[in-house]
Amino acid sequence: MTKGIILEKTGGPEVLVMRDISVGAPGPGQAKVRHTAIGLNYIDVYHRTGLYPLALPSSIGLEAAGVVEALGEGVTDLKLGQRVAYAGGPPGAYVEERLIPADRLVPLPDSISDQQAASVMLQGMTTQYLLNQTYKVAKGETILFHAAAGGVGLLACQWAKALGATVIGTVGSAAKAELARAHGADRLYEGRFRRPGQGDHQGRGRSGGL
């Protein structure tokens, strides 16, 4: 038996309960991973509240790093004891051990810690598709990025600057403006911002030189 945080009903943080769980042997194409670091993301809150429904009972969490403990039939590109990380479905990372499709696992080099891997993969993939797939940002372009001091925002500021873009960001406080600026934002707007049709924004410009 191992331990896991299980969601048996939706609601506030109090619905997350620790339970003994049984993790069987991996099936074909699966690996058993013992977690050493687990990423926390806002989508976990959506699963907990039921905004994004899950079949209950279920664990939550989409991102973690750990060590391969067992391999199922047909898995040839991983080895026992190997450090790996993953991000994305299926949910269930809030546990000590789990089974997961082996093709979701990314081997970790020695230069990346388990904590780093478990905290950056989901945000990094989000940044990648925003800057490379949703719209391919090119050198000399200017982009506007909301929540520039968030996890994705800080990665996006650095990534877009590396691509040669000018980065305009929105933030909620002066402290967040300084953080985003330190990560590459050229110009920042501080205040409360709404989508079109939701009323005027209340913000003020902050140039990158201030």
PDB file of N, CA and C in Angstrom, residues 77-140:
ATOM      1  N   ASP A  77      12.295   1.972 -23.890  1.00  0.00           N
ATOM      2  CA  ASP A  77      13.109   3.184 -23.916  1.00  0.00           C
ATOM      3  C   ASP A  77      13.303   3.797 -22.530  1.00  0.00           C
ATOM      4  N   LEU A  78      12.912   3.078 -21.477  1.00  0.00           N
ATOM      5  CA  LEU A  78      13.144   3.509 -20.106  1.00  0.00           C
ATOM      6  C   LEU A  78      13.812   2.357 -19.362  1.00  0.00           C
ATOM      7  N   LYS A  79      14.386   2.682 -18.190  1.00  0.00           N
ATOM      8  CA  LYS A  79      15.013   1.635 -17.402  1.00  0.00           C
ATOM      9  C   LYS A  79      14.700   1.849 -15.925  1.00  0.00           C
ATOM     10  N   LEU A  80      14.766   0.784 -15.154  1.00  0.00           N
ATOM     11  CA  LEU A  80      14.494   0.861 -13.724  1.00  0.00           C
ATOM     12  C   LEU A  80      15.488   1.800 -13.048  1.00  0.00           C
ATOM     13  N   GLY A  81      14.979   2.618 -12.133  1.00  0.00           N
ATOM     14  CA  GLY A  81      15.822   3.568 -11.420  1.00  0.00           C
ATOM     15  C   GLY A  81      16.053   4.869 -12.146  1.00  0.00           C
ATOM     16  N   GLN A  82      15.535   5.004 -13.353  1.00  0.00           N
ATOM     17  CA  GLN A  82      15.743   6.210 -14.140  1.00  0.00           C
ATOM     18  C   GLN A  82      14.896   7.358 -13.603  1.00  0.00           C
ATOM     19  N   ARG A  83      15.466   8.548 -13.553  1.00  0.00           N
ATOM     20  CA  ARG A  83      14.734   9.758 -13.163  1.00  0.00           C
ATOM     21  C   ARG A  83      13.936  10.268 -14.352  1.00  0.00           C
ATOM     22  N   VAL A  84      12.663  10.558 -14.116  1.00  0.00           N
ATOM     23  CA  VAL A  84      11.766  10.987 -15.188  1.00  0.00           C
ATOM     24  C   VAL A  84      10.830  12.072 -14.667  1.00  0.00           C
ATOM     25  N   ALA A  85      10.166  12.740 -15.597  1.00  0.00           N
ATOM     26  CA  ALA A  85       9.131  13.717 -15.257  1.00  0.00           C
ATOM     27  C   ALA A  85       8.042  13.641 -16.309  1.00  0.00           C
ATOM     28  N   TYR A  86       6.877  14.207 -15.977  1.00  0.00           N
ATOM     29  CA  TYR A  86       5.766  14.237 -16.932  1.00  0.00           C
ATOM     30  C   TYR A  86       4.863  15.419 -16.623  1.00  0.00           C
ATOM     31  N   ALA A  87       4.089  15.795 -17.606  1.00  0.00           N
ATOM     32  CA  ALA A  87       3.066  16.833 -17.444  1.00  0.00           C
ATOM     33  C   ALA A  87       1.925  16.516 -18.396  1.00  0.00           C
ATOM     34  N   GLY A  88       0.729  16.826 -17.981  1.00  0.00           N
ATOM     35  CA  GLY A  88      -0.443  16.497 -18.770  1.00  0.00           C
ATOM     36  C   GLY A  88      -1.130  15.266 -18.199  1.00  0.00           C
ATOM     37  N   GLY A  89      -2.229  14.861 -18.846  1.00  0.00           N
ATOM     38  CA  GLY A  89      -3.048  13.776 -18.320  1.00  0.00           C
ATOM     39  C   GLY A  89      -2.361  12.427 -18.384  1.00  0.00           C
ATOM     40  N   PRO A  90      -2.993  11.430 -17.765  1.00  0.00           N
ATOM     41  CA  PRO A  90      -4.215  11.543 -16.984  1.00  0.00           C
ATOM     42  C   PRO A  90      -3.957  12.118 -15.586  1.00  0.00           C
ATOM     43  N   PRO A  91      -4.979  12.779 -14.978  1.00  0.00           N
ATOM     44  CA  PRO A  91      -4.794  13.306 -13.620  1.00  0.00           C
ATOM     45  C   PRO A  91      -4.452  12.190 -12.646  1.00  0.00           C
ATOM     46  N   GLY A  92      -3.776  12.561 -11.552  1.00  0.00           N
ATOM     47  CA  GLY A  92      -3.453  11.567 -10.545  1.00  0.00           C
ATOM     48  C   GLY A  92      -2.084  11.704  -9.927  1.00  0.00           C
ATOM     49  N   ALA A  93      -1.481  12.892  -9.958  1.00  0.00           N
ATOM     50  CA  ALA A  93      -0.115  13.066  -9.483  1.00  0.00           C
ATOM     51  C   ALA A  93      -0.002  13.225  -7.969  1.00  0.00           C
ATOM     52  N   TYR A  94      -1.109  13.488  -7.262  1.00  0.00           N
ATOM     53  CA  TYR A  94      -1.029  13.717  -5.819  1.00  0.00           C
ATOM     54  C   TYR A  94      -0.945  12.388  -5.059  1.00  0.00           C
ATOM     55  N   VAL A  95      -0.002  11.574  -5.405  1.00  0.00           N
ATOM     56  CA  VAL A  95       0.178  10.257  -4.791  1.00  0.00           C
ATOM     57  C   VAL A  95       1.669   9.962  -4.681  1.00  0.00           C
ATOM     58  N   GLU A  96       2.002   8.986  -3.823  1.00  0.00           N
ATOM     59  CA  GLU A  96       3.407   8.607  -3.685  1.00  0.00           C
ATOM     60  C   GLU A  96       3.891   7.804  -4.880  1.00  0.00           C
ATOM     61  N   GLU A  97       3.029   6.925  -5.379  1.00  0.00           N
ATOM     62  CA  GLU A  97       3.367   6.099  -6.543  1.00  0.00           C
ATOM     63  C   GLU A  97       2.150   6.014  -7.453  1.00  0.00           C
ATOM     64  N   ARG A  98       2.405   5.840  -8.747  1.00  0.00           N
ATOM     65  CA  ARG A  98       1.289   5.683  -9.678  1.00  0.00           C
ATOM     66  C   ARG A  98       1.734   4.931 -10.922  1.00  0.00           C
ATOM     67  N   LEU A  99       0.735   4.460 -11.674  1.00  0.00           N
ATOM     68  CA  LEU A  99       0.959   3.936 -13.008  1.00  0.00           C
ATOM     69  C   LEU A  99       0.655   5.034 -14.013  1.00  0.00           C
ATOM     70  N   ILE A 100       1.460   5.100 -15.062  1.00  0.00           N
ATOM     71  CA  ILE A 100       1.262   6.140 -16.064  1.00  0.00           C
ATOM     72  C   ILE A 100       1.746   5.612 -17.414  1.00  0.00           C
ATOM     73  N   PRO A 101       1.112   6.042 -18.517  1.00  0.00           N
ATOM     74  CA  PRO A 101       1.618   5.631 -19.829  1.00  0.00           C
ATOM     75  C   PRO A 101       3.096   6.017 -19.983  1.00  0.00           C
ATOM     76  N   ALA A 102       3.911   5.070 -20.361  1.00  0.00           N
ATOM     77  CA  ALA A 102       5.347   5.300 -20.423  1.00  0.00           C
ATOM     78  C   ALA A 102       5.719   6.375 -21.442  1.00  0.00           C
ATOM     79  N   ASP A 103       4.899   6.539 -22.485  1.00  0.00           N
ATOM     80  CA  ASP A 103       5.240   7.541 -23.494  1.00  0.00           C
ATOM     81  C   ASP A 103       5.019   8.965 -23.014  1.00  0.00           C
ATOM     82  N   ARG A 104       4.477   9.128 -21.810  1.00  0.00           N
ATOM     83  CA  ARG A 104       4.341  10.453 -21.208  1.00  0.00           C
ATOM     84  C   ARG A 104       5.589  10.889 -20.460  1.00  0.00           C
ATOM     85  N   LEU A 105       6.498   9.962 -20.221  1.00  0.00           N
ATOM     86  CA  LEU A 105       7.642  10.218 -19.345  1.00  0.00           C
ATOM     87  C   LEU A 105       8.830  10.768 -20.118  1.00  0.00           C
ATOM     88  N   VAL A 106       9.451  11.785 -19.537  1.00  0.00           N
ATOM     89  CA  VAL A 106      10.629  12.424 -20.130  1.00  0.00           C
ATOM     90  C   VAL A 106      11.829  12.165 -19.224  1.00  0.00           C
ATOM     91  N   PRO A 107      12.872  11.494 -19.725  1.00  0.00           N
ATOM     92  CA  PRO A 107      14.072  11.277 -18.900  1.00  0.00           C
ATOM     93  C   PRO A 107      14.712  12.610 -18.504  1.00  0.00           C
ATOM     94  N   LEU A 108      15.219  12.667 -17.283  1.00  0.00           N
ATOM     95  CA  LEU A 108      15.808  13.908 -16.775  1.00  0.00           C
ATOM     96  C   LEU A 108      17.330  13.823 -16.774  1.00  0.00           C
ATOM     97  N   PRO A 109      17.998  14.845 -17.268  1.00  0.00           N
ATOM     98  CA  PRO A 109      19.458  14.897 -17.164  1.00  0.00           C
ATOM     99  C   PRO A 109      19.867  15.281 -15.741  1.00  0.00           C
ATOM    100  N   ASP A 110      21.109  15.030 -15.400  1.00  0.00           N
ATOM    101  CA  ASP A 110      21.602  15.355 -14.065  1.00  0.00           C
ATOM    102  C   ASP A 110      21.535  16.851 -13.773  1.00  0.00           C
ATOM    103  N   SER A 111      21.558  17.670 -14.804  1.00  0.00           N
ATOM    104  CA  SER A 111      21.582  19.121 -14.615  1.00  0.00           C
ATOM    105  C   SER A 111      20.238  19.704 -14.204  1.00  0.00           C
ATOM    106  N   ILE A 112      19.161  18.902 -14.263  1.00  0.00           N
ATOM    107  CA  ILE A 112      17.829  19.370 -13.885  1.00  0.00           C
ATOM    108  C   ILE A 112      17.354  18.585 -12.675  1.00  0.00           C
ATOM    109  N   SER A 113      17.018  19.300 -11.598  1.00  0.00           N
ATOM    110  CA  SER A 113      16.570  18.633 -10.382  1.00  0.00           C
ATOM    111  C   SER A 113      15.125  18.161 -10.529  1.00  0.00           C
ATOM    112  N   ASP A 114      14.725  17.247  -9.656  1.00  0.00           N
ATOM    113  CA  ASP A 114      13.339  16.785  -9.673  1.00  0.00           C
ATOM    114  C   ASP A 114      12.379  17.933  -9.414  1.00  0.00           C
ATOM    115  N   GLN A 115      12.746  18.818  -8.479  1.00  0.00           N
ATOM    116  CA  GLN A 115      11.881  19.949  -8.155  1.00  0.00           C
ATOM    117  C   GLN A 115      11.727  20.896  -9.342  1.00  0.00           C
ATOM    118  N   GLN A 116      12.817  21.141 -10.047  1.00  0.00           N
ATOM    119  CA  GLN A 116      12.737  21.996 -11.234  1.00  0.00           C
ATOM    120  C   GLN A 116      11.838  21.372 -12.297  1.00  0.00           C
ATOM    121  N   ALA A 117      12.024  20.088 -12.543  1.00  0.00           N
ATOM    122  CA  ALA A 117      11.246  19.417 -13.583  1.00  0.00           C
ATOM    123  C   ALA A 117       9.761  19.412 -13.250  1.00  0.00           C
ATOM    124  N   ALA A 118       9.428  19.146 -11.984  1.00  0.00           N
ATOM    125  CA  ALA A 118       8.025  19.049 -11.585  1.00  0.00           C
ATOM    126  C   ALA A 118       7.325  20.405 -11.555  1.00  0.00           C
ATOM    127  N   SER A 119       8.093  21.485 -11.557  1.00  0.00           N
ATOM    128  CA  SER A 119       7.476  22.807 -11.459  1.00  0.00           C
ATOM    129  C   SER A 119       7.393  23.557 -12.780  1.00  0.00           C
ATOM    130  N   VAL A 120       8.061  23.059 -13.826  1.00  0.00           N
ATOM    131  CA  VAL A 120       8.175  23.882 -15.031  1.00  0.00           C
ATOM    132  C   VAL A 120       7.600  23.248 -16.291  1.00  0.00           C
ATOM    133  N   MET A 121       7.360  21.942 -16.301  1.00  0.00           N
ATOM    134  CA  MET A 121       7.005  21.310 -17.574  1.00  0.00           C
ATOM    135  C   MET A 121       5.668  21.782 -18.126  1.00  0.00           C
ATOM    136  N   LEU A 122       4.627  21.809 -17.294  1.00  0.00           N
ATOM    137  CA  LEU A 122       3.312  22.210 -17.783  1.00  0.00           C
ATOM    138  C   LEU A 122       3.318  23.670 -18.224  1.00  0.00           C
ATOM    139  N   GLN A 123       3.944  24.519 -17.424  1.00  0.00           N
ATOM    140  CA  GLN A 123       4.043  25.924 -17.793  1.00  0.00           C
ATOM    141  C   GLN A 123       4.914  26.116 -19.027  1.00  0.00           C
ATOM    142  N   GLY A 124       5.970  25.329 -19.124  1.00  0.00           N
ATOM    143  CA  GLY A 124       6.840  25.432 -20.287  1.00  0.00           C
ATOM    144  C   GLY A 124       6.146  25.011 -21.572  1.00  0.00           C
ATOM    145  N   MET A 125       5.349  23.935 -21.509  1.00  0.00           N
ATOM    146  CA  MET A 125       4.615  23.508 -22.700  1.00  0.00           C
ATOM    147  C   MET A 125       3.553  24.537 -23.085  1.00  0.00           C
ATOM    148  N   THR A 126       2.935  25.153 -22.076  1.00  0.00           N
ATOM    149  CA  THR A 126       1.961  26.208 -22.361  1.00  0.00           C
ATOM    150  C   THR A 126       2.633  27.376 -23.075  1.00  0.00           C
ATOM    151  N   THR A 127       3.784  27.789 -22.571  1.00  0.00           N
ATOM    152  CA  THR A 127       4.524  28.884 -23.198  1.00  0.00           C
ATOM    153  C   THR A 127       4.921  28.526 -24.625  1.00  0.00           C
ATOM    154  N   GLN A 128       5.360  27.290 -24.818  1.00  0.00           N
ATOM    155  CA  GLN A 128       5.784  26.861 -26.146  1.00  0.00           C
ATOM    156  C   GLN A 128       4.657  26.967 -27.162  1.00  0.00           C
ATOM    157  N   TYR A 129       3.454  26.470 -26.791  1.00  0.00           N
ATOM    158  CA  TYR A 129       2.391  26.518 -27.804  1.00  0.00           C
ATOM    159  C   TYR A 129       1.874  27.935 -28.014  1.00  0.00           C
ATOM    160  N   LEU A 130       1.934  28.776 -26.984  1.00  0.00           N
ATOM    161  CA  LEU A 130       1.496  30.158 -27.172  1.00  0.00           C
ATOM    162  C   LEU A 130       2.427  30.928 -28.106  1.00  0.00           C
ATOM    163  N   LEU A 131       3.734  30.732 -27.953  1.00  0.00           N
ATOM    164  CA  LEU A 131       4.711  31.511 -28.722  1.00  0.00           C
ATOM    165  C   LEU A 131       5.128  30.860 -30.027  1.00  0.00           C
ATOM    166  N   ASN A 132       4.864  29.548 -30.179  1.00  0.00           N
ATOM    167  CA  ASN A 132       5.300  28.850 -31.383  1.00  0.00           C
ATOM    168  C   ASN A 132       4.179  28.269 -32.224  1.00  0.00           C
ATOM    169  N   GLN A 133       3.015  28.000 -31.589  1.00  0.00           N
ATOM    170  CA  GLN A 133       1.939  27.346 -32.316  1.00  0.00           C
ATOM    171  C   GLN A 133       0.687  28.214 -32.456  1.00  0.00           C
ATOM    172  N   THR A 134       0.211  28.763 -31.336  1.00  0.00           N
ATOM    173  CA  THR A 134      -0.936  29.676 -31.427  1.00  0.00           C
ATOM    174  C   THR A 134      -0.598  30.851 -32.338  1.00  0.00           C
ATOM    175  N   TYR A 135       0.565  31.422 -32.128  1.00  0.00           N
ATOM    176  CA  TYR A 135       1.105  32.447 -33.021  1.00  0.00           C
ATOM    177  C   TYR A 135       2.617  32.355 -32.946  1.00  0.00           C
ATOM    178  N   LYS A 136       3.273  32.264 -34.070  1.00  0.00           N
ATOM    179  CA  LYS A 136       4.728  32.112 -34.083  1.00  0.00           C
ATOM    180  C   LYS A 136       5.372  33.493 -33.982  1.00  0.00           C
ATOM    181  N   VAL A 137       5.862  33.799 -32.802  1.00  0.00           N
ATOM    182  CA  VAL A 137       6.468  35.106 -32.551  1.00  0.00           C
ATOM    183  C   VAL A 137       7.820  35.187 -33.251  1.00  0.00           C
ATOM    184  N   ALA A 138       8.049  36.318 -33.927  1.00  0.00           N
ATOM    185  CA  ALA A 138       9.279  36.499 -34.697  1.00  0.00           C
ATOM    186  C   ALA A 138      10.062  37.708 -34.186  1.00  0.00           C
ATOM    187  N   LYS A 139      11.312  37.741 -34.517  1.00  0.00           N
ATOM    188  CA  LYS A 139      12.187  38.849 -34.141  1.00  0.00           C
ATOM    189  C   LYS A 139      11.617  40.164 -34.662  1.00  0.00           C
ATOM    190  N   GLY A 140      11.642  41.187 -33.804  1.00  0.00           N
ATOM    191  CA  GLY A 140      11.176  42.504 -34.184  1.00  0.00           C
ATOM    192  C   GLY A 140       9.703  42.752 -33.908  1.00  0.00           C
TER     193      GLY A 140
END
